[in-house]
Amino acid sequence: MKNQWLSLFIGSVRVKVQGRGAERFINACLRNGITVWDVKKHSEDITTFFILLKDIPNVRAVVRNSECKLYFIGKNGFPFFLKKMVSNIGFMVGISLFFIMVFLLSNMVWNIQIKGAKPETEYRIMKELQRMGVEKGAFQFLIDDPETIQRKLTNRVETITWVGVELKGTTFYFQVVEKKQPKETKRIGVQHLVAKKKAVITDMFVEEGQPVISVHDHVKKGQILVSGIIGKEGQTKLVPARGKIFGETWYKSTVVLPLQASFHVLTGKYVEKHYITIKNILIPVWGFKKPPFSHYKIDQQKKALRFWRWELPIFYERVIYRETEEVTRNYSWEEALQKAKEIARKELKAKLEEDASIKGEKVLHEAKENGKVRVEMHYQVIENIAIPQPIVQGD
Amino acid sequence: MVKKWRQRMRSWLTNKLELPADIVMDLPRITMIGQIHIYIENHRGLLTFSDKELRLLLKQGQLLVRGEQFVIKTILPEEILLQGKINQVIYIDE
């Protein structure tokens, strides 16, 4: 039995045989290997049936040897459809253009909404977004994903604490939480200021309260610096003592640094590859070469393509191969010492408050052991040593 | 004489060895589905065809199918599938 689908695919024609001996004609066809189906006899000398498109040259020979006349009365199947399509090329181009347009437009950013920001912050965010390429008419698969935008925005715009980035369809929603610039002063209760740690007072700046120490005094931890009790004996009043008391404090820190270390660093060279992913099948679109690096790191970005309002199971994937290099760092004794000091200083700075300053440093001890440098440092630091201590009333 | 002897030999073989008769003896195999389809294998060509009658040549004799609204759905050198309303299937010996 022949396959109906096959005939549809390779094309068939309906023919009309006119004349006596249609049966003989069909027999002759069969003998010549021509497939014939759907034979109908309409009257004494008119018979119609189907033959395959590819058998037409063979049929001509059969017709010549018979006393019948052959007419082609219908055509169907894919080749004819193709022919029709070619003649209606404008229409086809229109349809495909329409789909391409819808597809492209559904993958664009059409609206950016920023909520919860002051006008100037909003303007700055807009500027930053523009720098990142997020603007009206940008393709969604070419810009960063919302998480990255969120991270970049929070890093670059310092007046915002947090920004929520959401991509809904073709609209970007930004929910901004701004830093409250002037902090509201809390109502504070009556308090003393006491020393945070052992120090020598270098400078005092008292806003309220009765200072009980003076410059160059040596104070212990917990000692009252500024009293919250003011006034003469018998006429005392309790106030919240406020102010800054700067004192010289001392810190000790130890840093151990290996003389030799190896790292993987990016060289800055990279190769990009672009793929369209359908389920698990990767179709390369751009970048077919193997990355010419011996060591590399792979960065992958995957984005779903959309059509109209649906997310297609098709992804646009960008793979970036970044070349890495193994670098061995070798320090000489002096360099290592220098570096260790730097690290120690940095670590200390991170621990200290902003208004603190390092006054002096001294190397207490330096040693080389097992290919490592061990440095003990001593720092003199000027910092605010005052911390509040509430006065418990009713005593 | 030889032909008749051979015929009998074949008939005996199919009986004893339980071989399919249509293959050994070159007989037509006819399958009918109700009245609407008739499928004939092992024919030797089309003799006449109209919408009321189909006449097929067999190895021995002819087969006549009568009915209404006949359409040959498929025809191959040894097979034919006829569609329509089948009323009679007649063997004609020559």
PDB file of N, CA, C and O in Angstrom, chain A residues 260-330:
ATOM      1  N   GLN A 260      55.856  33.354  48.742  1.00  0.00           N
ATOM      2  CA  GLN A 260      55.520  32.903  47.389  1.00  0.00           C
ATOM      3  C   GLN A 260      54.056  32.464  47.364  1.00  0.00           C
ATOM      4  O   GLN A 260      53.613  31.744  48.254  1.00  0.00           O
ATOM      5  N   ALA A 261      53.351  32.906  46.344  1.00  0.00           N
ATOM      6  CA  ALA A 261      51.948  32.503  46.227  1.00  0.00           C
ATOM      7  C   ALA A 261      51.561  32.491  44.754  1.00  0.00           C
ATOM      8  O   ALA A 261      52.123  33.235  43.957  1.00  0.00           O
ATOM      9  N   SER A 262      50.641  31.627  44.411  1.00  0.00           N
ATOM     10  CA  SER A 262      50.207  31.606  43.003  1.00  0.00           C
ATOM     11  C   SER A 262      48.711  31.878  42.925  1.00  0.00           C
ATOM     12  O   SER A 262      47.928  31.449  43.767  1.00  0.00           O
ATOM     13  N   PHE A 263      48.335  32.583  41.882  1.00  0.00           N
ATOM     14  CA  PHE A 263      46.939  32.958  41.675  1.00  0.00           C
ATOM     15  C   PHE A 263      46.540  32.690  40.237  1.00  0.00           C
ATOM     16  O   PHE A 263      47.385  32.607  39.354  1.00  0.00           O
ATOM     17  N   HIS A 264      45.227  32.626  40.043  1.00  0.00           N
ATOM     18  CA  HIS A 264      44.695  32.658  38.688  1.00  0.00           C
ATOM     19  C   HIS A 264      44.174  34.063  38.461  1.00  0.00           C
ATOM     20  O   HIS A 264      43.292  34.512  39.188  1.00  0.00           O
ATOM     21  N   VAL A 265      44.720  34.733  37.485  1.00  0.00           N
ATOM     22  CA  VAL A 265      44.219  36.072  37.201  1.00  0.00           C
ATOM     23  C   VAL A 265      43.715  36.134  35.774  1.00  0.00           C
ATOM     24  O   VAL A 265      44.176  35.407  34.892  1.00  0.00           O
ATOM     25  N   LEU A 266      42.731  36.997  35.570  1.00  0.00           N
ATOM     26  CA  LEU A 266      42.193  37.179  34.230  1.00  0.00           C
ATOM     27  C   LEU A 266      43.153  38.053  33.439  1.00  0.00           C
ATOM     28  O   LEU A 266      43.677  39.040  33.963  1.00  0.00           O
ATOM     29  N   THR A 267      43.375  37.669  32.182  1.00  0.00           N
ATOM     30  CA  THR A 267      44.288  38.459  31.373  1.00  0.00           C
ATOM     31  C   THR A 267      43.557  39.583  30.651  1.00  0.00           C
ATOM     32  O   THR A 267      44.183  40.477  30.108  1.00  0.00           O
ATOM     33  N   GLY A 268      42.228  39.515  30.652  1.00  0.00           N
ATOM     34  CA  GLY A 268      41.466  40.554  29.965  1.00  0.00           C
ATOM     35  C   GLY A 268      41.026  40.131  28.580  1.00  0.00           C
ATOM     36  O   GLY A 268      40.143  40.721  27.995  1.00  0.00           O
ATOM     37  N   LYS A 269      41.672  39.075  28.066  1.00  0.00           N
ATOM     38  CA  LYS A 269      41.247  38.579  26.753  1.00  0.00           C
ATOM     39  C   LYS A 269      40.027  37.698  26.940  1.00  0.00           C
ATOM     40  O   LYS A 269      39.953  36.934  27.898  1.00  0.00           O
ATOM     41  N   TYR A 270      39.084  37.809  26.017  1.00  0.00           N
ATOM     42  CA  TYR A 270      37.934  36.920  26.117  1.00  0.00           C
ATOM     43  C   TYR A 270      37.354  36.645  24.739  1.00  0.00           C
ATOM     44  O   TYR A 270      37.603  37.384  23.775  1.00  0.00           O
ATOM     45  N   VAL A 271      36.606  35.543  24.660  1.00  0.00           N
ATOM     46  CA  VAL A 271      35.928  35.172  23.424  1.00  0.00           C
ATOM     47  C   VAL A 271      34.464  34.985  23.771  1.00  0.00           C
ATOM     48  O   VAL A 271      34.126  34.361  24.768  1.00  0.00           O
ATOM     49  N   GLU A 272      33.600  35.559  22.950  1.00  0.00           N
ATOM     50  CA  GLU A 272      32.179  35.415  23.207  1.00  0.00           C
ATOM     51  C   GLU A 272      31.576  34.432  22.236  1.00  0.00           C
ATOM     52  O   GLU A 272      31.951  34.387  21.064  1.00  0.00           O
ATOM     53  N   LYS A 273      30.632  33.640  22.740  1.00  0.00           N
ATOM     54  CA  LYS A 273      29.868  32.760  21.865  1.00  0.00           C
ATOM     55  C   LYS A 273      28.399  32.994  22.142  1.00  0.00           C
ATOM     56  O   LYS A 273      28.012  33.206  23.278  1.00  0.00           O
ATOM     57  N   HIS A 274      27.610  32.958  21.092  1.00  0.00           N
ATOM     58  CA  HIS A 274      26.184  33.172  21.258  1.00  0.00           C
ATOM     59  C   HIS A 274      25.441  31.939  20.795  1.00  0.00           C
ATOM     60  O   HIS A 274      25.787  31.344  19.773  1.00  0.00           O
ATOM     61  N   TYR A 275      24.449  31.575  21.552  1.00  0.00           N
ATOM     62  CA  TYR A 275      23.682  30.382  21.208  1.00  0.00           C
ATOM     63  C   TYR A 275      22.198  30.672  21.315  1.00  0.00           C
ATOM     64  O   TYR A 275      21.763  31.532  22.075  1.00  0.00           O
ATOM     65  N   ILE A 276      21.431  29.917  20.552  1.00  0.00           N
ATOM     66  CA  ILE A 276      19.996  29.828  20.778  1.00  0.00           C
ATOM     67  C   ILE A 276      19.791  28.428  21.344  1.00  0.00           C
ATOM     68  O   ILE A 276      20.207  27.448  20.739  1.00  0.00           O
ATOM     69  N   THR A 277      19.154  28.341  22.483  1.00  0.00           N
ATOM     70  CA  THR A 277      18.979  27.046  23.124  1.00  0.00           C
ATOM     71  C   THR A 277      17.518  26.654  23.099  1.00  0.00           C
ATOM     72  O   THR A 277      16.657  27.414  23.533  1.00  0.00           O
ATOM     73  N   ILE A 278      17.265  25.488  22.569  1.00  0.00           N
ATOM     74  CA  ILE A 278      15.916  24.938  22.617  1.00  0.00           C
ATOM     75  C   ILE A 278      16.018  23.651  23.406  1.00  0.00           C
ATOM     76  O   ILE A 278      16.699  22.720  22.992  1.00  0.00           O
ATOM     77  N   LYS A 279      15.360  23.630  24.544  1.00  0.00           N
ATOM     78  CA  LYS A 279      15.505  22.514  25.491  1.00  0.00           C
ATOM     79  C   LYS A 279      16.993  22.311  25.771  1.00  0.00           C
ATOM     80  O   LYS A 279      17.605  23.159  26.371  1.00  0.00           O
ATOM     81  N   ASN A 280      17.557  21.191  25.317  1.00  0.00           N
ATOM     82  CA  ASN A 280      18.971  20.976  25.617  1.00  0.00           C
ATOM     83  C   ASN A 280      19.840  21.120  24.368  1.00  0.00           C
ATOM     84  O   ASN A 280      21.018  20.812  24.401  1.00  0.00           O
ATOM     85  N   ILE A 281      19.214  21.554  23.295  1.00  0.00           N
ATOM     86  CA  ILE A 281      19.969  21.629  22.054  1.00  0.00           C
ATOM     87  C   ILE A 281      20.545  23.039  21.918  1.00  0.00           C
ATOM     88  O   ILE A 281      19.817  24.024  21.981  1.00  0.00           O
ATOM     89  N   LEU A 282      21.844  23.089  21.729  1.00  0.00           N
ATOM     90  CA  LEU A 282      22.506  24.376  21.570  1.00  0.00           C
ATOM     91  C   LEU A 282      22.703  24.633  20.083  1.00  0.00           C
ATOM     92  O   LEU A 282      23.292  23.822  19.388  1.00  0.00           O
ATOM     93  N   ILE A 283      22.178  25.755  19.621  1.00  0.00           N
ATOM     94  CA  ILE A 283      22.406  26.124  18.226  1.00  0.00           C
ATOM     95  C   ILE A 283      23.334  27.323  18.224  1.00  0.00           C
ATOM     96  O   ILE A 283      22.943  28.405  18.659  1.00  0.00           O
ATOM     97  N   PRO A 284      24.558  27.158  17.775  1.00  0.00           N
ATOM     98  CA  PRO A 284      25.455  28.305  17.769  1.00  0.00           C
ATOM     99  C   PRO A 284      24.997  29.351  16.762  1.00  0.00           C
ATOM    100  O   PRO A 284      24.587  29.018  15.650  1.00  0.00           O
ATOM    101  N   VAL A 285      25.011  30.580  17.186  1.00  0.00           N
ATOM    102  CA  VAL A 285      24.592  31.678  16.317  1.00  0.00           C
ATOM    103  C   VAL A 285      25.803  32.476  15.889  1.00  0.00           C
ATOM    104  O   VAL A 285      25.950  32.864  14.742  1.00  0.00           O
ATOM    105  N   TRP A 286      26.679  32.700  16.823  1.00  0.00           N
ATOM    106  CA  TRP A 286      27.857  33.488  16.536  1.00  0.00           C
ATOM    107  C   TRP A 286      29.008  32.961  17.383  1.00  0.00           C
ATOM    108  O   TRP A 286      28.809  32.604  18.531  1.00  0.00           O
ATOM    109  N   GLY A 287      30.186  32.932  16.815  1.00  0.00           N
ATOM    110  CA  GLY A 287      31.343  32.431  17.548  1.00  0.00           C
ATOM    111  C   GLY A 287      31.392  30.925  17.449  1.00  0.00           C
ATOM    112  O   GLY A 287      30.796  30.213  18.231  1.00  0.00           O
ATOM    113  N   PHE A 288      32.091  30.415  16.466  1.00  0.00           N
ATOM    114  CA  PHE A 288      32.120  28.968  16.259  1.00  0.00           C
ATOM    115  C   PHE A 288      33.460  28.368  16.647  1.00  0.00           C
ATOM    116  O   PHE A 288      33.613  27.179  16.753  1.00  0.00           O
ATOM    117  N   LYS A 289      34.423  29.252  16.830  1.00  0.00           N
ATOM    118  CA  LYS A 289      35.762  28.755  17.100  1.00  0.00           C
ATOM    119  C   LYS A 289      35.892  28.290  18.536  1.00  0.00           C
ATOM    120  O   LYS A 289      35.192  28.776  19.414  1.00  0.00           O
ATOM    121  N   LYS A 290      36.801  27.368  18.732  1.00  0.00           N
ATOM    122  CA  LYS A 290      37.119  26.975  20.103  1.00  0.00           C
ATOM    123  C   LYS A 290      37.920  28.099  20.732  1.00  0.00           C
ATOM    124  O   LYS A 290      38.717  28.736  20.053  1.00  0.00           O
ATOM    125  N   PRO A 291      37.675  28.358  22.011  1.00  0.00           N
ATOM    126  CA  PRO A 291      38.459  29.423  22.632  1.00  0.00           C
ATOM    127  C   PRO A 291      39.956  29.085  22.599  1.00  0.00           C
ATOM    128  O   PRO A 291      40.341  27.981  22.976  1.00  0.00           O
ATOM    129  N   PRO A 292      40.760  30.000  22.108  1.00  0.00           N
ATOM    130  CA  PRO A 292      42.182  29.692  21.911  1.00  0.00           C
ATOM    131  C   PRO A 292      43.003  29.836  23.199  1.00  0.00           C
ATOM    132  O   PRO A 292      44.168  30.151  23.141  1.00  0.00           O
ATOM    133  N   PHE A 293      42.398  29.604  24.349  1.00  0.00           N
ATOM    134  CA  PHE A 293      43.107  29.752  25.617  1.00  0.00           C
ATOM    135  C   PHE A 293      43.337  28.385  26.242  1.00  0.00           C
ATOM    136  O   PHE A 293      42.531  27.482  26.080  1.00  0.00           O
ATOM    137  N   SER A 294      44.432  28.288  26.956  1.00  0.00           N
ATOM    138  CA  SER A 294      44.691  27.025  27.631  1.00  0.00           C
ATOM    139  C   SER A 294      43.965  26.962  28.975  1.00  0.00           C
ATOM    140  O   SER A 294      43.497  25.921  29.399  1.00  0.00           O
ATOM    141  N   HIS A 295      43.864  28.104  29.631  1.00  0.00           N
ATOM    142  CA  HIS A 295      43.085  28.156  30.870  1.00  0.00           C
ATOM    143  C   HIS A 295      42.040  29.235  30.705  1.00  0.00           C
ATOM    144  O   HIS A 295      42.350  30.324  30.248  1.00  0.00           O
ATOM    145  N   TYR A 296      40.825  28.913  31.077  1.00  0.00           N
ATOM    146  CA  TYR A 296      39.815  29.962  30.979  1.00  0.00           C
ATOM    147  C   TYR A 296      38.691  29.745  31.990  1.00  0.00           C
ATOM    148  O   TYR A 296      38.514  28.665  32.541  1.00  0.00           O
ATOM    149  N   LYS A 297      37.962  30.817  32.214  1.00  0.00           N
ATOM    150  CA  LYS A 297      36.799  30.807  33.088  1.00  0.00           C
ATOM    151  C   LYS A 297      35.594  31.023  32.195  1.00  0.00           C
ATOM    152  O   LYS A 297      35.652  31.784  31.236  1.00  0.00           O
ATOM    153  N   ILE A 298      34.504  30.356  32.516  1.00  0.00           N
ATOM    154  CA  ILE A 298      33.317  30.469  31.667  1.00  0.00           C
ATOM    155  C   ILE A 298      32.237  31.260  32.385  1.00  0.00           C
ATOM    156  O   ILE A 298      31.906  30.988  33.530  1.00  0.00           O
ATOM    157  N   ASP A 299      31.751  32.253  31.689  1.00  0.00           N
ATOM    158  CA  ASP A 299      30.644  33.070  32.180  1.00  0.00           C
ATOM    159  C   ASP A 299      29.428  32.760  31.326  1.00  0.00           C
ATOM    160  O   ASP A 299      29.497  32.864  30.107  1.00  0.00           O
ATOM    161  N   GLN A 300      28.322  32.414  31.953  1.00  0.00           N
ATOM    162  CA  GLN A 300      27.155  32.077  31.153  1.00  0.00           C
ATOM    163  C   GLN A 300      25.999  32.990  31.486  1.00  0.00           C
ATOM    164  O   GLN A 300      25.722  33.247  32.652  1.00  0.00           O
ATOM    165  N   GLN A 301      25.341  33.483  30.471  1.00  0.00           N
ATOM    166  CA  GLN A 301      24.149  34.293  30.676  1.00  0.00           C
ATOM    167  C   GLN A 301      23.047  33.712  29.817  1.00  0.00           C
ATOM    168  O   GLN A 301      23.219  33.515  28.627  1.00  0.00           O
ATOM    169  N   LYS A 302      21.916  33.445  30.462  1.00  0.00           N
ATOM    170  CA  LYS A 302      20.838  32.787  29.747  1.00  0.00           C
ATOM    171  C   LYS A 302      19.586  33.634  29.870  1.00  0.00           C
ATOM    172  O   LYS A 302      19.271  34.108  30.949  1.00  0.00           O
ATOM    173  N   LYS A 303      18.927  33.826  28.769  1.00  0.00           N
ATOM    174  CA  LYS A 303      17.724  34.641  28.807  1.00  0.00           C
ATOM    175  C   LYS A 303      16.639  34.011  27.947  1.00  0.00           C
ATOM    176  O   LYS A 303      16.894  33.591  26.830  1.00  0.00           O
ATOM    177  N   ALA A 304      15.430  33.962  28.467  1.00  0.00           N
ATOM    178  CA  ALA A 304      14.322  33.384  27.705  1.00  0.00           C
ATOM    179  C   ALA A 304      13.827  34.394  26.687  1.00  0.00           C
ATOM    180  O   ALA A 304      13.732  35.577  26.981  1.00  0.00           O
ATOM    181  N   LEU A 305      13.544  33.914  25.511  1.00  0.00           N
ATOM    182  CA  LEU A 305      12.961  34.791  24.497  1.00  0.00           C
ATOM    183  C   LEU A 305      11.449  34.771  24.671  1.00  0.00           C
ATOM    184  O   LEU A 305      10.877  33.826  25.173  1.00  0.00           O
ATOM    185  N   ARG A 306      10.820  35.859  24.246  1.00  0.00           N
ATOM    186  CA  ARG A 306       9.388  35.962  24.451  1.00  0.00           C
ATOM    187  C   ARG A 306       8.714  36.142  23.107  1.00  0.00           C
ATOM    188  O   ARG A 306       9.284  36.640  22.164  1.00  0.00           O
ATOM    189  N   PHE A 307       7.472  35.715  23.075  1.00  0.00           N
ATOM    190  CA  PHE A 307       6.654  36.022  21.918  1.00  0.00           C
ATOM    191  C   PHE A 307       5.324  36.500  22.436  1.00  0.00           C
ATOM    192  O   PHE A 307       4.670  35.806  23.207  1.00  0.00           O
ATOM    193  N   TRP A 308       4.960  37.718  22.032  1.00  0.00           N
ATOM    194  CA  TRP A 308       3.758  38.336  22.544  1.00  0.00           C
ATOM    195  C   TRP A 308       3.874  38.387  24.048  1.00  0.00           C
ATOM    196  O   TRP A 308       4.724  39.060  24.582  1.00  0.00           O
ATOM    197  N   ARG A 309       3.091  37.611  24.791  1.00  0.00           N
ATOM    198  CA  ARG A 309       3.215  37.675  26.243  1.00  0.00           C
ATOM    199  C   ARG A 309       3.701  36.371  26.842  1.00  0.00           C
ATOM    200  O   ARG A 309       3.730  36.197  28.047  1.00  0.00           O
ATOM    201  N   TRP A 310       4.075  35.439  25.974  1.00  0.00           N
ATOM    202  CA  TRP A 310       4.515  34.148  26.492  1.00  0.00           C
ATOM    203  C   TRP A 310       6.021  34.050  26.444  1.00  0.00           C
ATOM    204  O   TRP A 310       6.646  34.530  25.514  1.00  0.00           O
ATOM    205  N   GLU A 311       6.531  33.348  27.417  1.00  0.00           N
ATOM    206  CA  GLU A 311       7.942  33.046  27.370  1.00  0.00           C
ATOM    207  C   GLU A 311       8.121  31.786  26.542  1.00  0.00           C
ATOM    208  O   GLU A 311       7.488  30.773  26.802  1.00  0.00           O
ATOM    209  N   LEU A 312       8.947  31.874  25.537  1.00  0.00           N
ATOM    210  CA  LEU A 312       9.151  30.700  24.682  1.00  0.00           C
ATOM    211  C   LEU A 312      10.126  29.750  25.369  1.00  0.00           C
ATOM    212  O   LEU A 312      10.925  30.170  26.200  1.00  0.00           O
ATOM    213  N   PRO A 313      10.055  28.473  25.041  1.00  0.00           N
ATOM    214  CA  PRO A 313      11.060  27.546  25.603  1.00  0.00           C
ATOM    215  C   PRO A 313      12.385  27.674  24.857  1.00  0.00           C
ATOM    216  O   PRO A 313      13.146  26.740  24.761  1.00  0.00           O
ATOM    217  N   ILE A 314      12.605  28.848  24.323  1.00  0.00           N
ATOM    218  CA  ILE A 314      13.832  29.097  23.579  1.00  0.00           C
ATOM    219  C   ILE A 314      14.641  30.120  24.355  1.00  0.00           C
ATOM    220  O   ILE A 314      14.091  31.109  24.824  1.00  0.00           O
ATOM    221  N   PHE A 315      15.910  29.858  24.490  1.00  0.00           N
ATOM    222  CA  PHE A 315      16.739  30.757  25.268  1.00  0.00           C
ATOM    223  C   PHE A 315      17.845  31.331  24.404  1.00  0.00           C
ATOM    224  O   PHE A 315      18.334  30.683  23.491  1.00  0.00           O
ATOM    225  N   TYR A 316      18.178  32.554  24.733  1.00  0.00           N
ATOM    226  CA  TYR A 316      19.347  33.152  24.124  1.00  0.00           C
ATOM    227  C   TYR A 316      20.455  33.020  25.154  1.00  0.00           C
ATOM    228  O   TYR A 316      20.288  33.409  26.303  1.00  0.00           O
ATOM    229  N   GLU A 317      21.545  32.421  24.760  1.00  0.00           N
ATOM    230  CA  GLU A 317      22.598  32.172  25.718  1.00  0.00           C
ATOM    231  C   GLU A 317      23.890  32.804  25.239  1.00  0.00           C
ATOM    232  O   GLU A 317      24.269  32.676  24.090  1.00  0.00           O
ATOM    233  N   ARG A 318      24.521  33.529  26.164  1.00  0.00           N
ATOM    234  CA  ARG A 318      25.783  34.158  25.840  1.00  0.00           C
ATOM    235  C   ARG A 318      26.832  33.513  26.733  1.00  0.00           C
ATOM    236  O   ARG A 318      26.691  33.479  27.940  1.00  0.00           O
ATOM    237  N   VAL A 319      27.841  32.962  26.118  1.00  0.00           N
ATOM    238  CA  VAL A 319      28.897  32.314  26.885  1.00  0.00           C
ATOM    239  C   VAL A 319      30.178  33.092  26.646  1.00  0.00           C
ATOM    240  O   VAL A 319      30.569  33.325  25.505  1.00  0.00           O
ATOM    241  N   ILE A 320      30.788  33.528  27.721  1.00  0.00           N
ATOM    242  CA  ILE A 320      32.022  34.287  27.590  1.00  0.00           C
ATOM    243  C   ILE A 320      33.151  33.459  28.179  1.00  0.00           C
ATOM    244  O   ILE A 320      33.092  33.037  29.335  1.00  0.00           O
ATOM    245  N   TYR A 321      34.154  33.223  27.363  1.00  0.00           N
ATOM    246  CA  TYR A 321      35.333  32.518  27.829  1.00  0.00           C
ATOM    247  C   TYR A 321      36.388  33.570  28.150  1.00  0.00           C
ATOM    248  O   TYR A 321      36.812  34.310  27.264  1.00  0.00           O
ATOM    249  N   ARG A 322      36.765  33.641  29.406  1.00  0.00           N
ATOM    250  CA  ARG A 322      37.780  34.618  29.786  1.00  0.00           C
ATOM    251  C   ARG A 322      39.077  33.877  30.047  1.00  0.00           C
ATOM    252  O   ARG A 322      39.110  32.907  30.787  1.00  0.00           O
ATOM    253  N   GLU A 323      40.125  34.377  29.436  1.00  0.00           N
ATOM    254  CA  GLU A 323      41.411  33.717  29.606  1.00  0.00           C
ATOM    255  C   GLU A 323      41.955  33.992  31.006  1.00  0.00           C
ATOM    256  O   GLU A 323      41.893  35.119  31.501  1.00  0.00           O
ATOM    257  N   THR A 324      42.473  32.960  31.624  1.00  0.00           N
ATOM    258  CA  THR A 324      43.108  33.147  32.925  1.00  0.00           C
ATOM    259  C   THR A 324      44.563  32.745  32.817  1.00  0.00           C
ATOM    260  O   THR A 324      44.958  32.014  31.920  1.00  0.00           O
ATOM    261  N   GLU A 325      45.319  33.244  33.746  1.00  0.00           N
ATOM    262  CA  GLU A 325      46.748  33.023  33.708  1.00  0.00           C
ATOM    263  C   GLU A 325      47.178  32.696  35.125  1.00  0.00           C
ATOM    264  O   GLU A 325      46.683  33.282  36.079  1.00  0.00           O
ATOM    265  N   GLU A 326      48.060  31.755  35.253  1.00  0.00           N
ATOM    266  CA  GLU A 326      48.554  31.479  36.587  1.00  0.00           C
ATOM    267  C   GLU A 326      49.757  32.370  36.825  1.00  0.00           C
ATOM    268  O   GLU A 326      50.712  32.394  36.048  1.00  0.00           O
ATOM    269  N   VAL A 327      49.642  33.121  37.885  1.00  0.00           N
ATOM    270  CA  VAL A 327      50.712  34.057  38.193  1.00  0.00           C
ATOM    271  C   VAL A 327      51.315  33.665  39.535  1.00  0.00           C
ATOM    272  O   VAL A 327      50.608  33.437  40.505  1.00  0.00           O
ATOM    273  N   THR A 328      52.615  33.565  39.546  1.00  0.00           N
ATOM    274  CA  THR A 328      53.284  33.278  40.812  1.00  0.00           C
ATOM    275  C   THR A 328      53.866  34.571  41.335  1.00  0.00           C
ATOM    276  O   THR A 328      54.552  35.297  40.606  1.00  0.00           O
ATOM    277  N   ARG A 329      53.516  34.871  42.574  1.00  0.00           N
ATOM    278  CA  ARG A 329      53.994  36.115  43.147  1.00  0.00           C
ATOM    279  C   ARG A 329      55.191  35.800  44.040  1.00  0.00           C
ATOM    280  O   ARG A 329      55.131  34.925  44.894  1.00  0.00           O
ATOM    281  N   ASN A 330      56.253  36.479  43.806  1.00  0.00           N
ATOM    282  CA  ASN A 330      57.442  36.281  44.617  1.00  0.00           C
ATOM    283  C   ASN A 330      57.819  37.589  45.283  1.00  0.00           C
ATOM    284  O   ASN A 330      57.994  38.605  44.626  1.00  0.00           O
TER     285      ASN A 330
END
